[in-house]
């Protein structure tokens, strides 16, 4: 039996890729440490500099642990994911020669076969859940067609590619059979599902099929770009059975229209209008978002506008990134880059405000 020590970094979309890889390896045993593994599999993140640094640190730590083992007991070190997709063309394999096998993003479907070839077994399709009982992620698409000035995803993952509805329904059924009571749809922009094929009804067809699956208790959508949350689509969601959770993860990134415009966001109007629209249809909706502070040219008044927006919006969940000037993005070449100290201080201010809001919201659940 193959003994595997695996680490999956980054987002749930990465985790799904890791689960598919592990499930394709047949019957495996999870190795408690590298010394007892036949395969060390690391799925990396390369979205922003801190994620790149974390991924490289994890790879080097694993390589060092393998180097300390006797030659005949050293496992295969395979590294996959967004760090590879972003930096392998620039010579990442030369920088870290300790890695035995690099698995690039465009070769995602070939990862199992490439590992099987090195370890001497035939890979077969499958998926091994790592989220534990209760829920599982269903990745409905890969890549992105948006051109946000700060984002590296299109550079790493390429354009939007939506997966066929029948395949996703079948995968969801298998996840339920493995014990998942809640299915969480993920993609770079779930609301944009099907647009690459010109199918405006694709997401509705997918949701209509999913809610009919027996034994599915909850269905949740994540990463809904605001431009896709039209009144018509929200009305469709209202008609779904109670299995649909009114939990809206809408990555807004900022509140000020000038900043949103410089970001190249597909929705650069007042994001408060989207929140009002959601709450009109779902008064008890839980709202979650992510924001970027310290974007090039963000003025003090524009940051104050963001603080006021957070105070008024009262999100249940909020994540904040201090802007990172990522190589290869349009934003990295913009003038008026803001010092890192100011970016971090602004992040701390927003998070401190959100901590107060979260405490107030959670108090309502006491008893």
mmCIF file of C-alpha atoms in Angstrom:
data_model
loop_
_atom_site.group_PDB
_atom_site.id
_atom_site.type_symbol
_atom_site.label_atom_id
_atom_site.label_comp_id
_atom_site.label_asym_id
_atom_site.label_seq_id
_atom_site.Cartn_x
_atom_site.Cartn_y
_atom_site.Cartn_z
ATOM 1 C CA UNK A 1 0.000 0.000 0.000
ATOM 2 C CA UNK A 2 1.311 3.422 -0.976
ATOM 3 C CA UNK A 3 2.109 5.631 2.009
ATOM 4 C CA UNK A 4 1.511 9.324 1.300
ATOM 5 C CA UNK A 5 2.429 12.446 3.232
ATOM 6 C CA UNK A 6 0.504 15.365 1.679
ATOM 7 C CA UNK A 7 0.200 19.102 2.258
ATOM 8 C CA UNK A 8 -2.331 21.280 0.416
ATOM 9 C CA UNK A 9 -1.786 25.029 0.658
ATOM 10 C CA UNK A 10 -3.997 27.895 -0.467
ATOM 11 C CA UNK A 11 -7.679 27.907 -1.329
ATOM 12 C CA UNK A 12 -10.420 25.229 -1.373
ATOM 13 C CA UNK A 13 -10.016 24.978 -5.168
ATOM 14 C CA UNK A 14 -6.480 23.736 -4.554
ATOM 15 C CA UNK A 15 -7.779 21.319 -1.947
ATOM 16 C CA UNK A 16 -10.148 19.774 -4.500
ATOM 17 C CA UNK A 17 -7.211 19.239 -6.879
ATOM 18 C CA UNK A 18 -5.305 17.524 -4.070
ATOM 19 C CA UNK A 19 -8.268 15.295 -3.218
ATOM 20 C CA UNK A 20 -8.601 14.200 -6.838
ATOM 21 C CA UNK A 21 -4.902 13.395 -6.979
ATOM 22 C CA UNK A 22 -4.933 11.383 -3.757
ATOM 23 C CA UNK A 23 -8.076 9.522 -4.777
ATOM 24 C CA UNK A 24 -6.481 8.483 -8.051
ATOM 25 C CA UNK A 25 -3.612 6.697 -6.305
ATOM 26 C CA UNK A 26 -5.744 3.719 -5.289
ATOM 27 C CA UNK A 27 -5.702 2.459 -1.706
ATOM 28 C CA UNK A 28 -3.278 4.645 0.190
ATOM 29 C CA UNK A 29 -2.169 5.048 3.769
ATOM 30 C CA UNK A 30 -1.611 8.502 5.212
ATOM 31 C CA UNK A 31 1.950 8.669 6.487
ATOM 32 C CA UNK A 32 2.188 10.525 9.834
ATOM 33 C CA UNK A 33 5.536 11.993 8.839
ATOM 34 C CA UNK A 34 7.888 12.239 5.875
ATOM 35 C CA UNK A 35 10.186 9.498 7.169
ATOM 36 C CA UNK A 36 7.400 6.917 6.745
ATOM 37 C CA UNK A 37 6.202 8.036 3.299
ATOM 38 C CA UNK A 38 6.680 6.639 -0.190
ATOM 39 C CA UNK A 39 5.349 9.875 -1.677
ATOM 40 C CA UNK A 40 5.486 13.443 -0.388
ATOM 41 C CA UNK A 41 2.919 15.517 -2.291
ATOM 42 C CA UNK A 42 2.830 19.307 -1.842
ATOM 43 C CA UNK A 43 0.144 21.356 -3.600
ATOM 44 C CA UNK A 44 1.296 24.971 -3.520
ATOM 45 C CA UNK A 45 -0.234 28.435 -3.658
ATOM 46 C CA UNK A 46 1.387 31.234 -5.641
ATOM 47 C CA UNK A 47 -1.316 33.919 -5.603
ATOM 48 C CA UNK A 48 0.576 36.605 -3.666
ATOM 49 C CA UNK A 49 4.109 36.972 -2.288
ATOM 50 C CA UNK A 50 3.355 35.711 1.264
ATOM 51 C CA UNK A 51 1.791 32.568 -0.247
ATOM 52 C CA UNK A 52 4.829 32.107 -2.500
ATOM 53 C CA UNK A 53 7.135 32.424 0.490
ATOM 54 C CA UNK A 54 5.075 29.944 2.504
ATOM 55 C CA UNK A 55 5.052 27.432 -0.355
ATOM 56 C CA UNK A 56 8.806 27.651 -0.872
ATOM 57 C CA UNK A 57 9.397 27.266 2.857
ATOM 58 C CA UNK A 58 7.251 24.112 2.986
ATOM 59 C CA UNK A 59 9.073 22.623 -0.023
ATOM 60 C CA UNK A 60 12.505 23.339 1.425
ATOM 61 C CA UNK A 61 11.536 21.925 4.827
ATOM 62 C CA UNK A 62 10.328 18.728 3.154
ATOM 63 C CA UNK A 63 13.476 18.482 1.047
ATOM 64 C CA UNK A 64 15.632 18.901 4.124
ATOM 65 C CA UNK A 65 13.726 16.169 5.968
ATOM 66 C CA UNK A 66 14.115 13.812 2.994
ATOM 67 C CA UNK A 67 17.814 14.581 2.692
ATOM 68 C CA UNK A 68 18.330 13.416 6.295
ATOM 69 C CA UNK A 69 16.943 9.944 5.467
ATOM 70 C CA UNK A 70 19.000 7.006 4.173
ATOM 71 C CA UNK A 71 19.042 6.958 0.367
ATOM 72 C CA UNK A 72 16.923 3.797 0.054
ATOM 73 C CA UNK A 73 14.207 5.204 2.347
ATOM 74 C CA UNK A 74 13.802 8.562 0.620
ATOM 75 C CA UNK A 75 10.270 9.185 -0.734
ATOM 76 C CA UNK A 76 9.416 10.792 -4.066
ATOM 77 C CA UNK A 77 8.975 14.542 -3.599
ATOM 78 C CA UNK A 78 6.252 15.812 -5.972
ATOM 79 C CA UNK A 79 5.305 19.510 -6.011
ATOM 80 C CA UNK A 80 2.192 20.804 -7.778
ATOM 81 C CA UNK A 81 -0.085 23.817 -7.971
ATOM 82 C CA UNK A 82 -0.045 27.543 -8.540
ATOM 83 C CA UNK A 83 3.557 28.205 -7.473
ATOM 84 C CA UNK A 84 4.600 25.714 -10.152
ATOM 85 C CA UNK A 85 2.275 27.213 -12.748
ATOM 86 C CA UNK A 86 3.619 30.686 -12.073
ATOM 87 C CA UNK A 87 7.345 30.075 -11.716
ATOM 88 C CA UNK A 88 8.268 26.795 -13.426
ATOM 89 C CA UNK A 89 8.604 28.567 -16.802
ATOM 90 C CA UNK A 90 11.058 30.944 -15.100
ATOM 91 C CA UNK A 91 13.332 28.136 -13.912
ATOM 92 C CA UNK A 92 11.865 27.128 -10.549
ATOM 93 C CA UNK A 93 13.142 23.589 -11.081
ATOM 94 C CA UNK A 94 16.690 24.931 -11.338
ATOM 95 C CA UNK A 95 16.267 26.927 -8.123
ATOM 96 C CA UNK A 96 15.008 23.908 -6.139
ATOM 97 C CA UNK A 97 16.653 20.829 -7.707
ATOM 98 C CA UNK A 98 15.719 18.682 -4.662
ATOM 99 C CA UNK A 99 12.191 18.261 -6.047
ATOM 100 C CA UNK A 100 11.850 14.966 -7.932
ATOM 101 C CA UNK A 101 8.688 15.752 -9.886
ATOM 102 C CA UNK A 102 7.107 19.078 -10.829
ATOM 103 C CA UNK A 103 3.377 18.941 -11.646
ATOM 104 C CA UNK A 104 2.336 21.979 -13.659
ATOM 105 C CA UNK A 105 -1.165 23.471 -13.678
ATOM 106 C CA UNK A 106 -1.825 22.882 -17.408
ATOM 107 C CA UNK A 107 -1.072 19.191 -16.814
ATOM 108 C CA UNK A 108 -3.618 18.819 -13.994
ATOM 109 C CA UNK A 109 -5.359 15.839 -15.605
ATOM 110 C CA UNK A 110 -1.985 14.087 -15.992
ATOM 111 C CA UNK A 111 -0.793 14.441 -12.391
ATOM 112 C CA UNK A 112 -1.901 10.921 -11.312
ATOM 113 C CA UNK A 113 -0.315 9.262 -14.346
ATOM 114 C CA UNK A 114 2.943 11.192 -13.909
ATOM 115 C CA UNK A 115 3.207 10.078 -10.279
ATOM 116 C CA UNK A 116 2.136 6.532 -11.141
ATOM 117 C CA UNK A 117 4.836 6.346 -13.793
ATOM 118 C CA UNK A 118 7.510 7.303 -11.266
ATOM 119 C CA UNK A 119 6.255 4.929 -8.551
ATOM 120 C CA UNK A 120 5.315 2.017 -10.788
ATOM 121 C CA UNK A 121 1.514 1.763 -10.632
ATOM 122 C CA UNK A 122 -1.465 2.597 -12.835
ATOM 123 C CA UNK A 123 -3.523 5.564 -11.652
ATOM 124 C CA UNK A 124 -7.334 5.600 -11.907
ATOM 125 C CA UNK A 125 -9.878 8.425 -11.444
ATOM 126 C CA UNK A 126 -11.102 9.004 -7.905
ATOM 127 C CA UNK A 127 -11.326 11.489 -5.071
ATOM 128 C CA UNK A 128 -10.351 11.142 -1.438
ATOM 129 C CA UNK A 129 -12.118 13.623 0.842
ATOM 130 C CA UNK A 130 -9.942 15.447 3.351
ATOM 131 C CA UNK A 131 -12.519 17.860 4.782
ATOM 132 C CA UNK A 132 -13.861 15.330 7.258
ATOM 133 C CA UNK A 133 -17.524 14.404 7.674
ATOM 134 C CA UNK A 134 -20.217 16.934 6.928
ATOM 135 C CA UNK A 135 -19.118 18.946 3.914
ATOM 136 C CA UNK A 136 -17.138 18.847 0.683
ATOM 137 C CA UNK A 137 -16.118 21.337 -1.985
ATOM 138 C CA UNK A 138 -17.267 20.984 -5.595
ATOM 139 C CA UNK A 139 -15.015 22.891 -7.994
ATOM 140 C CA UNK A 140 -17.227 23.838 -10.930
ATOM 141 C CA UNK A 141 -14.676 25.708 -13.058
ATOM 142 C CA UNK A 142 -11.044 26.666 -13.370
ATOM 143 C CA UNK A 143 -9.329 29.809 -14.596
ATOM 144 C CA UNK A 144 -10.847 33.265 -15.009
ATOM 145 C CA UNK A 145 -11.855 35.628 -17.822
ATOM 146 C CA UNK A 146 -11.780 38.783 -15.714
ATOM 147 C CA UNK A 147 -8.865 41.188 -16.020
ATOM 148 C CA UNK A 148 -8.497 42.550 -12.484
ATOM 149 C CA UNK A 149 -5.309 44.595 -12.468
ATOM 150 C CA UNK A 150 -3.929 43.104 -9.241
ATOM 151 C CA UNK A 151 -4.662 39.418 -9.849
ATOM 152 C CA UNK A 152 -2.311 36.637 -10.958
ATOM 153 C CA UNK A 153 -4.949 33.907 -11.386
ATOM 154 C CA UNK A 154 -5.439 34.330 -15.169
ATOM 155 C CA UNK A 155 -1.642 34.222 -15.558
ATOM 156 C CA UNK A 156 -1.446 30.979 -13.586
ATOM 157 C CA UNK A 157 -4.709 29.187 -14.338
ATOM 158 C CA UNK A 158 -5.577 30.600 -17.745
ATOM 159 C CA UNK A 159 -9.034 31.560 -19.046
ATOM 160 C CA UNK A 160 -12.331 30.342 -17.600
ATOM 161 C CA UNK A 161 -13.119 26.685 -18.227
ATOM 162 C CA UNK A 162 -16.476 25.490 -16.882
ATOM 163 C CA UNK A 163 -16.859 21.775 -16.219
ATOM 164 C CA UNK A 164 -19.911 19.971 -17.714
ATOM 165 C CA UNK A 165 -23.082 19.903 -15.625
ATOM 166 C CA UNK A 166 -23.549 16.091 -15.814
ATOM 167 C CA UNK A 167 -19.990 15.495 -14.563
ATOM 168 C CA UNK A 168 -20.524 17.849 -11.634
ATOM 169 C CA UNK A 169 -23.858 16.296 -10.687
ATOM 170 C CA UNK A 170 -22.234 12.871 -10.757
ATOM 171 C CA UNK A 171 -19.307 14.044 -8.625
ATOM 172 C CA UNK A 172 -21.665 15.665 -6.113
ATOM 173 C CA UNK A 173 -23.611 12.399 -5.824
ATOM 174 C CA UNK A 174 -20.397 10.516 -5.067
ATOM 175 C CA UNK A 175 -19.447 13.106 -2.432
ATOM 176 C CA UNK A 176 -22.819 12.600 -0.747
ATOM 177 C CA UNK A 177 -22.291 8.848 -0.831
ATOM 178 C CA UNK A 178 -19.002 9.422 1.015
ATOM 179 C CA UNK A 179 -20.863 11.220 3.794
ATOM 180 C CA UNK A 180 -20.873 14.861 2.710
ATOM 181 C CA UNK A 181 -24.151 16.459 3.823
ATOM 182 C CA UNK A 182 -23.215 19.914 2.561
ATOM 183 C CA UNK A 183 -21.835 20.711 -0.895
ATOM 184 C CA UNK A 184 -19.967 24.006 -1.316
ATOM 185 C CA UNK A 185 -19.573 25.248 -4.889
ATOM 186 C CA UNK A 186 -16.242 26.931 -5.600
ATOM 187 C CA UNK A 187 -14.625 28.515 -8.640
ATOM 188 C CA UNK A 188 -12.775 31.735 -9.304
ATOM 189 C CA UNK A 189 -16.174 33.272 -10.120
ATOM 190 C CA UNK A 190 -19.048 30.868 -9.483
ATOM 191 C CA UNK A 191 -21.544 33.411 -10.862
ATOM 192 C CA UNK A 192 -19.692 33.307 -14.190
ATOM 193 C CA UNK A 193 -20.093 29.549 -14.622
ATOM 194 C CA UNK A 194 -20.917 28.652 -18.232
ATOM 195 C CA UNK A 195 -20.030 32.007 -19.773
ATOM 196 C CA UNK A 196 -17.008 30.507 -21.534
ATOM 197 C CA UNK A 197 -19.457 28.359 -23.504
ATOM 198 C CA UNK A 198 -21.959 31.181 -23.973
ATOM 199 C CA UNK A 199 -24.461 29.338 -21.786
ATOM 200 C CA UNK A 200 -26.220 31.869 -19.575
ATOM 201 C CA UNK A 201 -28.441 29.163 -18.067
ATOM 202 C CA UNK A 202 -25.611 26.805 -17.080
ATOM 203 C CA UNK A 203 -25.423 27.785 -13.410
ATOM 204 C CA UNK A 204 -29.189 27.587 -12.978
ATOM 205 C CA UNK A 205 -29.235 24.156 -14.609
ATOM 206 C CA UNK A 206 -26.441 22.998 -12.320
ATOM 207 C CA UNK A 207 -28.149 24.288 -9.185
ATOM 208 C CA UNK A 208 -31.494 22.820 -10.209
ATOM 209 C CA UNK A 209 -29.837 19.436 -10.617
ATOM 210 C CA UNK A 210 -27.922 19.607 -7.352
ATOM 211 C CA UNK A 211 -30.882 20.515 -5.137
ATOM 212 C CA UNK A 212 -32.698 17.385 -6.360
ATOM 213 C CA UNK A 213 -29.991 15.025 -5.124
ATOM 214 C CA UNK A 214 -31.253 12.735 -2.348
ATOM 215 C CA UNK A 215 -29.629 13.167 1.074
ATOM 216 C CA UNK A 216 -28.159 16.588 0.267
ATOM 217 C CA UNK A 217 -28.887 18.734 3.326
ATOM 218 C CA UNK A 218 -27.179 22.015 2.409
ATOM 219 C CA UNK A 219 -25.908 23.769 -0.714
ATOM 220 C CA UNK A 220 -23.638 26.787 -0.406
ATOM 221 C CA UNK A 221 -22.110 29.055 -3.084
ATOM 222 C CA UNK A 222 -18.756 30.780 -2.675
ATOM 223 C CA UNK A 223 -16.850 33.361 -4.765
ATOM 224 C CA UNK A 224 -19.822 35.115 -6.379
ATOM 225 C CA UNK A 225 -18.581 38.186 -8.234
ATOM 226 C CA UNK A 226 -21.055 41.053 -7.694
ATOM 227 C CA UNK A 227 -21.722 41.569 -11.425
ATOM 228 C CA UNK A 228 -23.411 38.157 -11.553
ATOM 229 C CA UNK A 229 -25.819 38.837 -8.690
ATOM 230 C CA UNK A 230 -28.622 40.273 -10.777
ATOM 231 C CA UNK A 231 -32.166 40.599 -9.476
ATOM 232 C CA UNK A 232 -33.215 37.895 -11.901
ATOM 233 C CA UNK A 233 -30.624 35.451 -10.590
ATOM 234 C CA UNK A 234 -31.457 36.246 -6.961
ATOM 235 C CA UNK A 235 -35.129 35.649 -7.747
ATOM 236 C CA UNK A 236 -34.160 32.240 -9.121
ATOM 237 C CA UNK A 237 -32.298 31.468 -5.889
ATOM 238 C CA UNK A 238 -35.381 32.441 -3.893
ATOM 239 C CA UNK A 239 -37.312 29.682 -5.634
ATOM 240 C CA UNK A 240 -34.839 26.949 -4.686
ATOM 241 C CA UNK A 241 -35.800 24.571 -1.856
ATOM 242 C CA UNK A 242 -34.465 25.192 1.681
ATOM 243 C CA UNK A 243 -31.406 23.064 0.913
ATOM 244 C CA UNK A 244 -29.947 26.297 -0.567
ATOM 245 C CA UNK A 245 -28.263 28.375 2.139
ATOM 246 C CA UNK A 246 -28.578 32.180 1.847
ATOM 247 C CA UNK A 247 -24.862 32.557 2.568
ATOM 248 C CA UNK A 248 -23.268 34.912 0.051
ATOM 249 C CA UNK A 249 -19.512 35.090 -0.379
ATOM 250 C CA UNK A 250 -19.054 38.161 -2.604
ATOM 251 C CA UNK A 251 -15.421 39.333 -3.076
ATOM 252 C CA UNK A 252 -15.922 43.112 -3.330
ATOM 253 C CA UNK A 253 -12.237 44.152 -2.843
ATOM 254 C CA UNK A 254 -13.117 47.806 -2.102
ATOM 255 C CA UNK A 255 -15.993 50.250 -1.719
ATOM 256 C CA UNK A 256 -14.784 53.388 -3.514
ATOM 257 C CA UNK A 257 -15.686 53.523 -7.227
ATOM 258 C CA UNK A 258 -12.393 55.198 -8.193
ATOM 259 C CA UNK A 259 -10.342 52.451 -6.529
ATOM 260 C CA UNK A 260 -12.558 49.744 -8.034
ATOM 261 C CA UNK A 261 -12.118 51.310 -11.459
ATOM 262 C CA UNK A 262 -8.318 51.355 -11.114
ATOM 263 C CA UNK A 263 -8.511 47.725 -10.009
ATOM 264 C CA UNK A 264 -10.285 46.852 -13.266
ATOM 265 C CA UNK A 265 -13.081 45.138 -11.389
ATOM 266 C CA UNK A 266 -16.012 43.831 -13.485
ATOM 267 C CA UNK A 267 -18.342 45.715 -11.101
ATOM 268 C CA UNK A 268 -16.994 49.177 -10.248
ATOM 269 C CA UNK A 269 -20.198 50.803 -9.016
ATOM 270 C CA UNK A 270 -21.369 51.251 -5.444
ATOM 271 C CA UNK A 271 -21.070 47.738 -3.932
ATOM 272 C CA UNK A 272 -23.624 48.709 -1.313
ATOM 273 C CA UNK A 273 -26.262 48.339 -4.039
ATOM 274 C CA UNK A 274 -25.406 44.650 -4.387
ATOM 275 C CA UNK A 275 -25.697 44.099 -0.630
ATOM 276 C CA UNK A 276 -29.071 45.859 -0.568
ATOM 277 C CA UNK A 277 -30.237 43.689 -3.462
ATOM 278 C CA UNK A 278 -29.222 40.502 -1.645
ATOM 279 C CA UNK A 279 -30.854 41.536 1.603
ATOM 280 C CA UNK A 280 -34.078 42.533 -0.159
ATOM 281 C CA UNK A 281 -34.391 38.980 -1.462
ATOM 282 C CA UNK A 282 -32.895 37.263 1.609
ATOM 283 C CA UNK A 283 -33.389 39.392 4.752
ATOM 284 C CA UNK A 284 -31.540 36.806 6.878
ATOM 285 C CA UNK A 285 -28.625 36.426 4.442
ATOM 286 C CA UNK A 286 -25.137 35.923 5.832
ATOM 287 C CA UNK A 287 -22.644 38.091 3.949
ATOM 288 C CA UNK A 288 -18.946 37.417 3.522
ATOM 289 C CA UNK A 289 -16.361 39.359 1.533
ATOM 290 C CA UNK A 290 -12.682 40.087 1.015
ATOM 291 C CA UNK A 291 -11.087 43.510 0.694
ATOM 292 C CA UNK A 292 -7.761 44.943 -0.445
ATOM 293 C CA UNK A 293 -6.287 47.970 1.318
ATOM 294 C CA UNK A 294 -3.325 50.059 0.250
ATOM 295 C CA UNK A 295 -3.974 49.639 -3.462
ATOM 296 C CA UNK A 296 -1.832 52.040 -5.554
ATOM 297 C CA UNK A 297 -3.243 55.551 -5.306
ATOM 298 C CA UNK A 298 -5.644 54.778 -2.446
ATOM 299 C CA UNK A 299 -6.022 58.112 -0.649
ATOM 300 C CA UNK A 300 -6.793 58.678 3.015
ATOM 301 C CA UNK A 301 -10.338 59.715 2.126
ATOM 302 C CA UNK A 302 -10.857 56.630 -0.039
ATOM 303 C CA UNK A 303 -9.686 54.465 2.841
ATOM 304 C CA UNK A 304 -12.079 56.271 5.196
ATOM 305 C CA UNK A 305 -14.812 55.541 2.659
ATOM 306 C CA UNK A 306 -13.951 51.849 2.995
ATOM 307 C CA UNK A 307 -14.061 52.010 6.799
ATOM 308 C CA UNK A 308 -17.501 53.632 6.670
ATOM 309 C CA UNK A 309 -18.649 50.961 4.227
ATOM 310 C CA UNK A 310 -17.522 48.139 6.526
ATOM 311 C CA UNK A 311 -19.233 49.801 9.486
ATOM 312 C CA UNK A 312 -22.500 50.145 7.577
ATOM 313 C CA UNK A 313 -22.457 46.754 5.852
ATOM 314 C CA UNK A 314 -21.932 44.588 8.956
ATOM 315 C CA UNK A 315 -20.492 41.509 7.267
ATOM 316 C CA UNK A 316 -20.666 38.198 9.090
ATOM 317 C CA UNK A 317 -17.226 37.313 7.752
ATOM 318 C CA UNK A 318 -14.558 39.641 6.389
ATOM 319 C CA UNK A 319 -10.998 39.055 5.194
ATOM 320 C CA UNK A 320 -8.552 41.849 4.375
ATOM 321 C CA UNK A 321 -5.380 41.748 2.295
ATOM 322 C CA UNK A 322 -2.686 44.389 2.430
ATOM 323 C CA UNK A 323 -2.025 44.957 -1.271
ATOM 324 C CA UNK A 324 0.930 43.126 -2.810
ATOM 325 C CA UNK A 325 2.509 44.349 -6.065
ATOM 326 C CA UNK A 326 2.668 41.050 -7.930
ATOM 327 C CA UNK A 327 5.092 40.568 -10.792
ATOM 328 C CA UNK A 328 3.346 40.419 -14.155
ATOM 329 C CA UNK A 329 0.203 42.285 -13.090
ATOM 330 C CA UNK A 330 -0.941 45.672 -14.377
ATOM 331 C CA UNK A 331 -1.190 47.070 -10.851
ATOM 332 C CA UNK A 332 2.476 46.413 -10.114
ATOM 333 C CA UNK A 333 3.413 49.064 -12.685
ATOM 334 C CA UNK A 334 0.959 51.706 -11.454
ATOM 335 C CA UNK A 335 2.271 54.953 -9.946
ATOM 336 C CA UNK A 336 1.649 55.961 -6.328
ATOM 337 C CA UNK A 337 2.547 52.634 -4.747
ATOM 338 C CA UNK A 338 1.831 52.870 -1.014
ATOM 339 C CA UNK A 339 4.509 52.006 1.589
ATOM 340 C CA UNK A 340 4.074 48.581 3.165
ATOM 341 C CA UNK A 341 3.827 50.056 6.668
ATOM 342 C CA UNK A 342 0.757 52.081 5.675
ATOM 343 C CA UNK A 343 -0.797 49.095 3.892
ATOM 344 C CA UNK A 344 -0.406 46.914 6.966
ATOM 345 C CA UNK A 345 -1.713 49.616 9.304
ATOM 346 C CA UNK A 346 -4.805 50.061 7.144
ATOM 347 C CA UNK A 347 -5.371 46.308 7.183
ATOM 348 C CA UNK A 348 -5.132 46.290 10.974
ATOM 349 C CA UNK A 349 -7.645 49.141 11.225
ATOM 350 C CA UNK A 350 -10.239 47.344 9.105
ATOM 351 C CA UNK A 351 -9.768 44.070 10.970
ATOM 352 C CA UNK A 352 -10.082 45.801 14.341
ATOM 353 C CA UNK A 353 -13.347 47.375 13.213
ATOM 354 C CA UNK A 354 -14.611 44.040 11.907
ATOM 355 C CA UNK A 355 -13.714 42.334 15.198
ATOM 356 C CA UNK A 356 -16.104 44.713 16.977
ATOM 357 C CA UNK A 357 -18.843 44.049 14.410
ATOM 358 C CA UNK A 358 -18.361 40.280 14.628
ATOM 359 C CA UNK A 359 -18.592 40.376 18.424
ATOM 360 C CA UNK A 360 -21.855 42.315 18.246
ATOM 361 C CA UNK A 361 -23.348 39.947 15.670
ATOM 362 C CA UNK A 362 -22.331 36.852 17.604
ATOM 363 C CA UNK A 363 -23.848 38.181 20.820
ATOM 364 C CA UNK A 364 -27.256 37.747 19.191
ATOM 365 C CA UNK A 365 -26.731 33.981 19.314
ATOM 366 C CA UNK A 366 -26.120 33.777 23.053
ATOM 367 C CA UNK A 367 -28.548 31.365 24.680
#
